[in-house]
Amino acid sequence: MKKNYLLWAVTALIMLALQSCNNGKTYAEMKEEEADAINKYILENDIKVISEADFAAQDSTTKENEYVLLDESGVYMHVDNRGSGKEVLGDGTYNIAVRFVEIALQTRSDLGITAGDTLLANFHVANPSYRIKGEDLKLTISGESYSASFIGKNSNMYNVYGTQSVPSGWLIPFRYLTPGRTTDSEKIARVKLIVPHSQGTSSATQSVYPCFYELTYNMTR
């Protein structure tokens, strides 16, 4: 009787484990759901998507409610302002102040997030509790290589996501912008991005979900 009970218990555990695996989603399925969420956002907001060729023909600018799809990264970008600088940044190291809003584009009950939720922000947020300090990052450009890290452990992104590495999606605009050092909000480099998980934060990359960002970039020195 005791042996039969143990056999039943082991069998039940195995079946439960198999059921859990069957209820899980494959990476391909998660990517498909992410793509659906991005497409839904584009349709619901009447966004016009243009090619990189059209973007280049417009001198790396976008018209109202127009986003360029950057094929290699899968990032969609709208350029509000290229910046107050004279040219795109070349090889070197730069200190950049960034202000941003991070918004979930996909409802994920397993993560406790809903499409439209503000996940993290330091401007354009009604709730004063979100009015946190800007992010300072050190950007290094070497040829076609762009890398950056948040400066200091007081970084909000560092405190929330546990890494000083800047999301890859945040660096892509530097290929097209001309940020300068200005106190005029009308001249600060500003973009809006739709960022797939592969170019997002460590959390987005691990859990496979997309985010919308509005970001400004201003040189500090």
Short mmCIF file of N, CA and C in Angstrom, two decimals, residues 42 45-51 54-69 76-80 191-194:
data_model
loop_
_atom_site.label_atom_id
_atom_site.label_comp_id
_atom_site.label_asym_id
_atom_site.label_seq_id
_atom_site.Cartn_x
_atom_site.Cartn_y
_atom_site.Cartn_z
N ILE A 42 1.11 50.41 -33.33
CA ILE A 42 1.27 51.19 -34.55
C ILE A 42 -0.07 51.48 -35.20
N ASN A 45 -2.36 53.92 -33.11
CA ASN A 45 -1.88 55.30 -33.07
C ASN A 45 -1.65 55.90 -34.46
N ASP A 46 -2.17 55.22 -35.49
CA ASP A 46 -2.10 55.71 -36.87
C ASP A 46 -0.68 56.12 -37.26
N ILE A 47 0.28 55.32 -36.87
CA ILE A 47 1.67 55.61 -37.17
C ILE A 47 1.99 55.18 -38.61
N LYS A 48 2.64 56.08 -39.33
CA LYS A 48 3.11 55.75 -40.68
C LYS A 48 4.56 55.27 -40.57
N VAL A 49 4.83 54.09 -41.07
CA VAL A 49 6.18 53.52 -41.02
C VAL A 49 6.86 53.76 -42.36
N ILE A 50 8.07 54.34 -42.31
CA ILE A 50 8.82 54.59 -43.54
C ILE A 50 10.11 53.75 -43.54
N SER A 51 10.70 53.62 -44.71
CA SER A 51 11.92 52.84 -44.86
C SER A 51 13.14 53.68 -44.50
N ASP A 54 13.85 56.17 -47.30
CA ASP A 54 13.03 57.38 -47.23
C ASP A 54 13.52 58.30 -46.12
N PHE A 55 13.92 57.69 -45.00
CA PHE A 55 14.44 58.45 -43.86
C PHE A 55 15.70 59.21 -44.25
N ALA A 56 16.60 58.56 -44.96
CA ALA A 56 17.83 59.20 -45.41
C ALA A 56 17.53 60.33 -46.39
N ALA A 57 16.54 60.12 -47.25
CA ALA A 57 16.17 61.14 -48.23
C ALA A 57 15.58 62.37 -47.55
N GLN A 58 15.07 62.20 -46.33
CA GLN A 58 14.51 63.31 -45.55
C GLN A 58 15.53 63.89 -44.58
N ASP A 59 16.82 63.63 -44.83
CA ASP A 59 17.91 64.15 -44.01
C ASP A 59 17.79 63.68 -42.56
N SER A 60 17.46 62.39 -42.41
CA SER A 60 17.36 61.75 -41.08
C SER A 60 16.36 62.46 -40.18
N THR A 61 15.25 62.86 -40.76
CA THR A 61 14.16 63.46 -39.99
C THR A 61 12.88 62.70 -40.31
N THR A 62 11.89 62.86 -39.45
CA THR A 62 10.59 62.23 -39.68
C THR A 62 9.49 63.28 -39.58
N LYS A 63 8.43 63.04 -40.32
CA LYS A 63 7.28 63.95 -40.29
C LYS A 63 6.38 63.57 -39.11
N GLU A 64 5.32 64.33 -38.93
CA GLU A 64 4.40 64.10 -37.82
C GLU A 64 3.84 62.68 -37.87
N ASN A 65 3.92 61.98 -36.74
CA ASN A 65 3.40 60.62 -36.58
C ASN A 65 4.03 59.64 -37.57
N GLU A 66 5.26 59.88 -37.92
CA GLU A 66 6.00 59.03 -38.86
C GLU A 66 7.20 58.42 -38.14
N TYR A 67 7.38 57.12 -38.30
CA TYR A 67 8.49 56.41 -37.67
C TYR A 67 9.26 55.66 -38.75
N VAL A 68 10.59 55.66 -38.62
CA VAL A 68 11.41 54.86 -39.52
C VAL A 68 11.67 53.52 -38.85
N LEU A 69 11.53 52.44 -39.61
CA LEU A 69 11.88 51.11 -39.12
C LEU A 69 13.34 50.86 -39.45
N TYR A 76 11.79 51.09 -34.05
CA TYR A 76 11.09 52.12 -34.79
C TYR A 76 11.43 53.47 -34.14
N MET A 77 11.76 54.47 -34.94
CA MET A 77 12.20 55.75 -34.37
C MET A 77 11.49 56.93 -35.03
N HIS A 78 11.03 57.84 -34.17
CA HIS A 78 10.51 59.13 -34.61
C HIS A 78 11.44 60.21 -34.08
N VAL A 79 11.90 61.09 -34.94
CA VAL A 79 12.82 62.16 -34.53
C VAL A 79 12.04 63.45 -34.37
N ASP A 80 11.92 63.91 -33.12
CA ASP A 80 11.27 65.20 -32.86
C ASP A 80 12.25 66.34 -33.13
N VAL A 191 13.77 62.06 -29.26
CA VAL A 191 13.23 61.00 -30.11
C VAL A 191 12.14 60.23 -29.37
N LYS A 192 11.35 59.52 -30.15
CA LYS A 192 10.43 58.52 -29.62
C LYS A 192 10.83 57.19 -30.25
N LEU A 193 10.83 56.14 -29.45
CA LEU A 193 11.27 54.83 -29.91
C LEU A 193 10.26 53.75 -29.55
N ILE A 194 10.10 52.79 -30.44
CA ILE A 194 9.43 51.52 -30.14
C ILE A 194 10.54 50.48 -30.14
#
